[in-house]
Amino acid sequence: MSYKVLLPQPILPEGYAYLRDHGYEVVDGRGFTEDDIIADIAGCDAMIVRTAKITGKILDAAPRLKIIARHGAGYDGVDLEGARRNKVLVTTAGGANAISVAELAIFYMLYCSRRFKAVMAHCKEDYRYAKMGIQKTELEGKTLGLIGTGNIGKLVAKKAAYGFDMKVLAYDPFAKEVPEYIQLVEDRDIIFKESDYVSLHVPATKETTHSVSDREFDMMKETAFLINTARGAIVDEPALIRALEAKKIAGAGLDTVEQEPFDLSNPLLDMENVLVAPHIGGATKEASTRSSVACAEAIDDYFSGRTPKFIVPELRDLVQ
């Protein structure tokens, strides 16, 4: 009997091919709401999750489920207590989307430095003001401050240091060593005080949720920008809005906000010094292909008796 793998949302063809070539039966789900997944999950042994929220109720309704492969680096959308209760292993796609997210972080820095949203808002009605009246800056010689030095953070640092000759500071209490182009600091406050761009590269955990708030914005330069390609929950949004309105910081490039899809009344969407996108960091063809295959490999590793590469730390003991 072949193992059944539920896909609440489609993955790229390379992932399908890997599963089928290795003898798995792929079940295309009817949708990715809680009710949809519960209706599909009962007879499935594994699941690949993209944007769906996996609740304890779903996990309790899945007696055969042994592994969830998360199609990305984050896993805050999976109820880990429910996974542990049901002895379901959870893996991620590791660094599969690192290149795409790192490139996007650099894009937000460039977008902010050239005040592109303001330029485009004014260029038709007042060409000269858009060209000469809006102050724009270069990245070269500026200081980038990273919170987190995982796969993505290191790539952002490399591109910033070598591509734009930026000074790179980083705070990461878990980092044992970093490349020579990153200067680790022991005091997190230094990142906010000295950086021209603060870029966030940590998961959303109890410790990091709303960890960038009024205190941090009060320390930042008035000319500095916040870049968030990680998770919206890391930033205290009301505090960010207050800082922007009071001109405590120059602006922000946000690939993610706390409520997704957007609450259209969110003031961040209409601010001239803020760029907001619908969490597209890993949504390139290349990253999606790598993630699809990585998820399929994790499932095959598990059912073939091998230890998957990227088990979430909180559940690693389930395979020990």
Short mmCIF file of C-alpha atoms in Angstrom, two decimals:
data_model
loop_
_atom_site.label_atom_id
_atom_site.label_comp_id
_atom_site.label_asym_id
_atom_site.label_seq_id
_atom_site.Cartn_x
_atom_site.Cartn_y
_atom_site.Cartn_z
CA MET A 1 0.00 0.00 0.00
CA SER A 2 1.43 3.41 -0.98
CA TYR A 3 1.47 6.30 1.42
CA LYS A 4 -0.96 9.14 0.73
CA VAL A 5 0.26 12.74 0.68
CA LEU A 6 -2.36 15.50 0.99
CA LEU A 7 -1.79 18.78 -0.84
CA PRO A 8 -4.34 21.36 0.37
CA GLN A 9 -2.78 23.73 -2.19
CA PRO A 10 -0.89 22.82 -5.37
CA ILE A 11 2.89 22.60 -5.41
CA LEU A 12 5.14 22.91 -8.45
CA PRO A 13 5.34 20.00 -10.93
CA GLU A 14 8.81 18.96 -9.78
CA GLY A 15 7.42 18.18 -6.32
CA TYR A 16 4.54 16.13 -7.73
CA ALA A 17 6.96 14.23 -9.94
CA TYR A 18 9.28 13.42 -7.05
CA LEU A 19 6.44 12.01 -4.95
CA ARG A 20 4.96 9.95 -7.75
CA ASP A 21 8.36 8.69 -8.91
CA HIS A 22 8.98 7.46 -5.36
CA GLY A 23 5.69 5.61 -5.12
CA TYR A 24 3.47 8.05 -3.20
CA GLU A 25 -0.18 8.68 -3.92
CA VAL A 26 -0.83 12.40 -4.19
CA VAL A 27 -4.20 13.67 -2.96
CA ASP A 28 -5.11 17.10 -4.29
CA GLY A 29 -7.24 18.66 -1.57
CA ARG A 30 -10.50 20.49 -2.13
CA GLY A 31 -9.17 23.66 -0.46
CA PHE A 32 -7.14 25.00 2.45
CA THR A 33 -9.72 26.08 5.00
CA GLU A 34 -9.88 24.13 8.25
CA ASP A 35 -13.08 22.37 7.15
CA ASP A 36 -11.61 21.50 3.75
CA ILE A 37 -8.51 19.94 5.24
CA ILE A 38 -10.44 18.00 7.88
CA ALA A 39 -12.62 16.56 5.11
CA ASP A 40 -9.52 15.35 3.22
CA ILE A 41 -7.01 14.41 5.91
CA ALA A 42 -8.42 11.28 7.57
CA GLY A 43 -6.86 8.76 5.18
CA CYS A 44 -3.58 10.59 4.57
CA ASP A 45 -0.14 9.80 5.96
CA ALA A 46 1.61 13.07 5.12
CA MET A 47 0.80 16.63 4.13
CA ILE A 48 2.62 19.46 2.37
CA VAL A 49 1.51 22.84 3.71
CA ARG A 50 1.88 26.16 1.92
CA THR A 51 -0.21 29.02 3.42
CA ALA A 52 -2.85 26.90 5.17
CA LYS A 53 -3.14 27.17 8.95
CA ILE A 54 -2.84 23.76 10.56
CA THR A 55 -4.84 23.81 13.77
CA GLY A 56 -5.08 21.35 16.62
CA LYS A 57 -8.54 20.45 15.37
CA ILE A 58 -7.08 19.38 12.02
CA LEU A 59 -4.35 17.35 13.70
CA ASP A 60 -6.83 15.63 16.00
CA ALA A 61 -8.83 14.59 12.91
CA ALA A 62 -5.83 12.94 11.24
CA PRO A 63 -5.24 9.48 12.80
CA ARG A 64 -2.81 8.36 10.08
CA LEU A 65 -0.84 11.57 9.73
CA LYS A 66 2.85 11.16 10.54
CA ILE A 67 4.59 14.16 8.99
CA ILE A 68 3.80 17.71 7.84
CA ALA A 69 6.29 19.26 5.41
CA ARG A 70 6.09 23.05 5.49
CA HIS A 71 6.65 24.64 2.07
CA GLY A 72 8.88 27.43 3.39
CA ALA A 73 11.18 28.36 6.25
CA GLY A 74 8.57 29.48 8.80
CA TYR A 75 6.26 27.19 10.73
CA ASP A 76 4.25 29.53 12.96
CA GLY A 77 1.09 28.50 11.08
CA VAL A 78 1.30 24.98 12.48
CA ASP A 79 -0.05 24.18 15.95
CA LEU A 80 3.05 22.53 17.41
CA GLU A 81 1.27 21.48 20.60
CA GLY A 82 -1.31 19.68 18.50
CA ALA A 83 1.48 18.11 16.45
CA ARG A 84 3.23 16.84 19.57
CA ARG A 85 -0.04 15.56 21.01
CA ASN A 86 -0.59 13.50 17.89
CA LYS A 87 3.11 12.63 17.40
CA VAL A 88 3.25 14.35 14.02
CA LEU A 89 6.68 15.46 12.86
CA VAL A 90 6.94 18.92 11.26
CA THR A 91 9.69 19.88 8.83
CA THR A 92 10.51 22.99 6.83
CA ALA A 93 12.06 23.58 3.43
CA GLY A 94 15.22 24.92 5.04
CA GLY A 95 17.04 27.44 2.89
CA ALA A 96 15.01 26.78 -0.24
CA ASN A 97 13.67 30.34 -0.42
CA ALA A 98 16.74 32.11 0.99
CA ILE A 99 17.96 33.55 -2.32
CA SER A 100 14.54 34.92 -3.25
CA VAL A 101 13.91 36.51 0.15
CA ALA A 102 17.41 37.98 0.34
CA GLU A 103 17.04 39.53 -3.11
CA LEU A 104 13.71 41.03 -2.07
CA ALA A 105 15.20 42.52 1.10
CA ILE A 106 17.78 44.30 -1.07
CA PHE A 107 14.97 45.45 -3.38
CA TYR A 108 13.10 47.03 -0.45
CA MET A 109 16.27 48.84 0.58
CA LEU A 110 16.71 50.23 -2.92
CA TYR A 111 13.03 51.14 -3.17
CA CYS A 112 13.20 53.00 0.13
CA SER A 113 16.50 54.71 -0.62
CA ARG A 114 15.11 56.21 -3.84
CA ARG A 115 11.77 57.04 -2.19
CA PHE A 116 10.19 55.29 -5.14
CA LYS A 117 6.61 55.25 -3.91
CA ALA A 118 6.66 59.01 -3.37
CA VAL A 119 8.37 59.56 -6.72
CA MET A 120 5.74 57.58 -8.59
CA ALA A 121 2.91 59.27 -6.69
CA HIS A 122 4.05 62.71 -7.85
CA CYS A 123 5.82 62.17 -11.17
CA LYS A 124 2.76 62.69 -13.40
CA GLU A 125 1.45 65.84 -11.75
CA ASP A 126 4.79 67.43 -10.85
CA TYR A 127 7.71 65.97 -12.79
CA ARG A 128 10.31 68.38 -11.44
CA TYR A 129 9.28 67.85 -7.82
CA ALA A 130 9.44 64.08 -8.24
CA LYS A 131 12.86 64.38 -9.88
CA MET A 132 14.50 67.03 -7.72
CA GLY A 133 12.25 67.80 -4.74
CA ILE A 134 12.16 64.35 -3.13
CA GLN A 135 15.42 63.54 -1.42
CA LYS A 136 16.94 60.25 -2.49
CA THR A 137 20.02 58.44 -1.20
CA GLU A 138 22.51 55.73 -2.14
CA LEU A 139 23.09 52.44 -0.33
CA GLU A 140 26.86 52.60 -0.68
CA GLY A 141 28.59 53.41 2.57
CA LYS A 142 25.42 53.07 4.64
CA THR A 143 25.06 50.74 7.63
CA LEU A 144 22.79 47.70 7.46
CA GLY A 145 21.74 46.19 10.78
CA LEU A 146 20.46 42.62 10.82
CA ILE A 147 18.37 41.01 13.51
CA GLY A 148 19.12 37.34 12.88
CA THR A 149 21.88 35.71 10.83
CA GLY A 150 20.28 32.55 9.46
CA ASN A 151 20.45 31.53 5.80
CA ILE A 152 18.55 34.61 4.63
CA GLY A 153 20.29 37.08 6.92
CA LYS A 154 23.73 35.92 5.78
CA LEU A 155 22.75 36.23 2.12
CA VAL A 156 21.37 39.74 2.62
CA ALA A 157 24.63 40.66 4.35
CA LYS A 158 26.73 39.24 1.51
CA LYS A 159 24.78 41.07 -1.18
CA ALA A 160 24.83 44.32 0.79
CA ALA A 161 28.53 44.15 1.66
CA TYR A 162 29.89 42.99 -1.68
CA GLY A 163 27.27 44.45 -3.99
CA PHE A 164 26.81 47.85 -2.36
CA ASP A 165 29.85 48.28 -0.12
CA MET A 166 27.68 48.61 2.98
CA LYS A 167 28.82 48.12 6.55
CA VAL A 168 26.91 45.18 8.05
CA LEU A 169 26.17 44.86 11.76
CA ALA A 170 24.21 41.93 13.18
CA TYR A 171 22.65 40.82 16.42
CA ASP A 172 22.10 37.10 16.91
CA PRO A 173 22.58 35.54 20.36
CA PHE A 174 22.60 32.06 18.78
CA ALA A 175 25.29 32.74 16.18
CA LYS A 176 28.59 30.98 16.88
CA GLU A 177 30.43 32.45 13.92
CA VAL A 178 29.61 34.63 10.94
CA PRO A 179 31.38 35.53 7.66
CA GLU A 180 34.02 38.25 7.74
CA TYR A 181 31.70 40.80 6.15
CA ILE A 182 29.38 40.72 9.18
CA GLN A 183 30.24 42.42 12.46
CA LEU A 184 28.38 40.76 15.35
CA VAL A 185 27.32 43.03 18.21
CA GLU A 186 26.43 41.84 21.69
CA ASP A 187 24.07 44.71 22.44
CA ARG A 188 20.87 44.54 20.35
CA ASP A 189 20.31 48.28 20.86
CA ILE A 190 23.35 49.06 18.69
CA ILE A 191 21.49 47.72 15.65
CA PHE A 192 18.68 50.23 16.08
CA LYS A 193 20.90 53.15 17.09
CA GLU A 194 23.55 52.90 14.37
CA SER A 195 21.85 51.39 11.32
CA ASP A 196 20.51 53.20 8.28
CA TYR A 197 18.50 50.07 7.42
CA VAL A 198 17.29 47.56 10.02
CA SER A 199 16.38 44.24 8.41
CA LEU A 200 14.53 41.53 10.34
CA HIS A 201 15.40 37.85 9.84
CA VAL A 202 13.99 35.93 12.81
CA PRO A 203 10.96 33.62 13.17
CA ALA A 204 7.81 34.66 14.97
CA THR A 205 8.08 33.15 18.45
CA LYS A 206 6.88 34.12 21.91
CA GLU A 207 10.17 35.96 22.36
CA THR A 208 10.18 37.82 19.04
CA THR A 209 6.49 38.71 18.64
CA HIS A 210 6.12 42.51 18.86
CA SER A 211 9.81 42.69 19.80
CA VAL A 212 10.27 45.75 17.56
CA SER A 213 8.15 48.43 19.20
CA ASP A 214 8.19 51.98 20.53
CA ARG A 215 11.50 51.52 22.34
CA GLU A 216 13.27 50.37 19.19
CA PHE A 217 11.76 53.08 16.98
CA ASP A 218 12.76 55.73 19.51
CA MET A 219 16.38 54.60 19.13
CA MET A 220 16.45 54.64 15.33
CA LYS A 221 17.77 57.51 13.23
CA GLU A 222 15.18 59.80 11.66
CA THR A 223 16.72 58.88 8.31
CA ALA A 224 16.57 55.10 8.91
CA PHE A 225 14.28 52.52 7.33
CA LEU A 226 12.80 49.29 8.70
CA ILE A 227 12.84 46.27 6.36
CA ASN A 228 10.75 43.22 7.26
CA THR A 229 10.79 40.14 5.04
CA ALA A 230 10.31 37.76 7.98
CA ARG A 231 6.97 37.76 9.82
CA GLY A 232 4.53 40.60 10.40
CA ALA A 233 4.04 39.68 14.05
CA ILE A 234 7.62 40.61 14.90
CA VAL A 235 6.71 44.30 14.55
CA ASP A 236 4.30 46.09 16.86
CA GLU A 237 2.24 47.67 14.06
CA PRO A 238 0.57 50.45 16.05
CA ALA A 239 4.04 51.47 17.30
CA LEU A 240 5.38 51.44 13.73
CA ILE A 241 2.49 53.61 12.54
CA ARG A 242 3.11 56.07 15.37
CA ALA A 243 6.82 56.22 14.52
CA LEU A 244 6.10 56.85 10.84
CA GLU A 245 3.48 59.51 11.52
CA ALA A 246 5.80 61.28 13.97
CA LYS A 247 8.68 61.02 11.47
CA LYS A 248 10.81 59.16 14.00
CA ILE A 249 11.98 56.97 11.12
CA ALA A 250 12.10 57.66 7.37
CA GLY A 251 9.99 54.75 6.18
CA ALA A 252 9.59 51.00 5.85
CA GLY A 253 9.67 48.17 3.33
CA LEU A 254 7.29 45.48 4.50
CA ASP A 255 6.89 42.17 2.73
CA THR A 256 4.60 41.06 5.52
CA VAL A 257 2.16 42.61 7.96
CA GLU A 258 0.41 41.08 10.93
CA GLN A 259 -2.92 40.43 9.22
CA GLU A 260 -2.71 38.55 5.92
CA PRO A 261 -4.55 38.95 3.59
CA PHE A 262 -4.56 42.68 4.24
CA ASP A 263 -7.05 44.58 6.31
CA LEU A 264 -7.69 47.30 3.73
CA SER A 265 -8.12 49.87 6.51
CA ASN A 266 -4.50 49.36 7.63
CA PRO A 267 -2.88 52.84 7.44
CA LEU A 268 0.42 51.30 6.32
CA LEU A 269 -1.06 50.53 2.91
CA ASP A 270 -1.55 54.20 2.05
CA MET A 271 1.54 55.80 3.55
CA GLU A 272 3.80 57.43 0.98
CA ASN A 273 6.97 56.31 2.77
CA VAL A 274 5.92 52.66 3.16
CA LEU A 275 5.97 49.85 0.62
CA VAL A 276 3.80 46.86 1.52
CA ALA A 277 3.64 43.64 -0.53
CA PRO A 278 1.58 40.44 -0.05
CA HIS A 279 4.40 38.32 1.41
CA ILE A 280 6.09 37.54 -1.90
CA GLY A 281 9.59 36.86 -0.59
CA GLY A 282 9.59 33.16 -1.44
CA ALA A 283 7.08 33.37 -4.27
CA THR A 284 9.48 32.99 -7.18
CA LYS A 285 9.48 30.05 -9.55
CA GLU A 286 12.95 29.01 -8.44
CA ALA A 287 12.21 29.14 -4.71
CA SER A 288 8.86 27.39 -5.12
CA THR A 289 10.49 24.61 -7.12
CA ARG A 290 13.18 24.09 -4.49
CA SER A 291 10.59 24.15 -1.70
CA SER A 292 8.31 21.66 -3.45
CA VAL A 293 11.14 19.19 -3.96
CA ALA A 294 12.49 19.74 -0.43
CA CYS A 295 9.07 18.90 1.04
CA ALA A 296 8.79 15.77 -1.08
CA GLU A 297 12.29 14.71 -0.05
CA ALA A 298 11.48 15.21 3.64
CA ILE A 299 8.43 12.98 3.35
CA ASP A 300 10.39 10.30 1.50
CA ASP A 301 13.21 10.49 4.04
CA TYR A 302 10.74 9.91 6.86
CA PHE A 303 8.95 6.93 5.33
CA SER A 304 12.25 5.45 4.11
CA GLY A 305 13.67 5.41 7.62
CA ARG A 306 16.00 8.40 7.19
CA THR A 307 15.94 11.50 9.37
CA PRO A 308 14.59 14.53 7.46
CA LYS A 309 17.02 17.43 7.25
CA PHE A 310 14.97 20.33 8.57
CA ILE A 311 12.87 19.21 11.54
CA VAL A 312 11.47 22.09 13.58
CA PRO A 313 13.51 22.33 16.79
CA GLU A 314 10.52 22.03 19.11
CA LEU A 315 9.70 18.54 17.76
CA ARG A 316 13.17 17.17 17.10
CA ASP A 317 12.89 14.74 20.01
CA LEU A 318 10.09 12.87 18.19
CA VAL A 319 12.75 11.17 16.04
CA GLN A 320 15.28 10.56 18.81
#
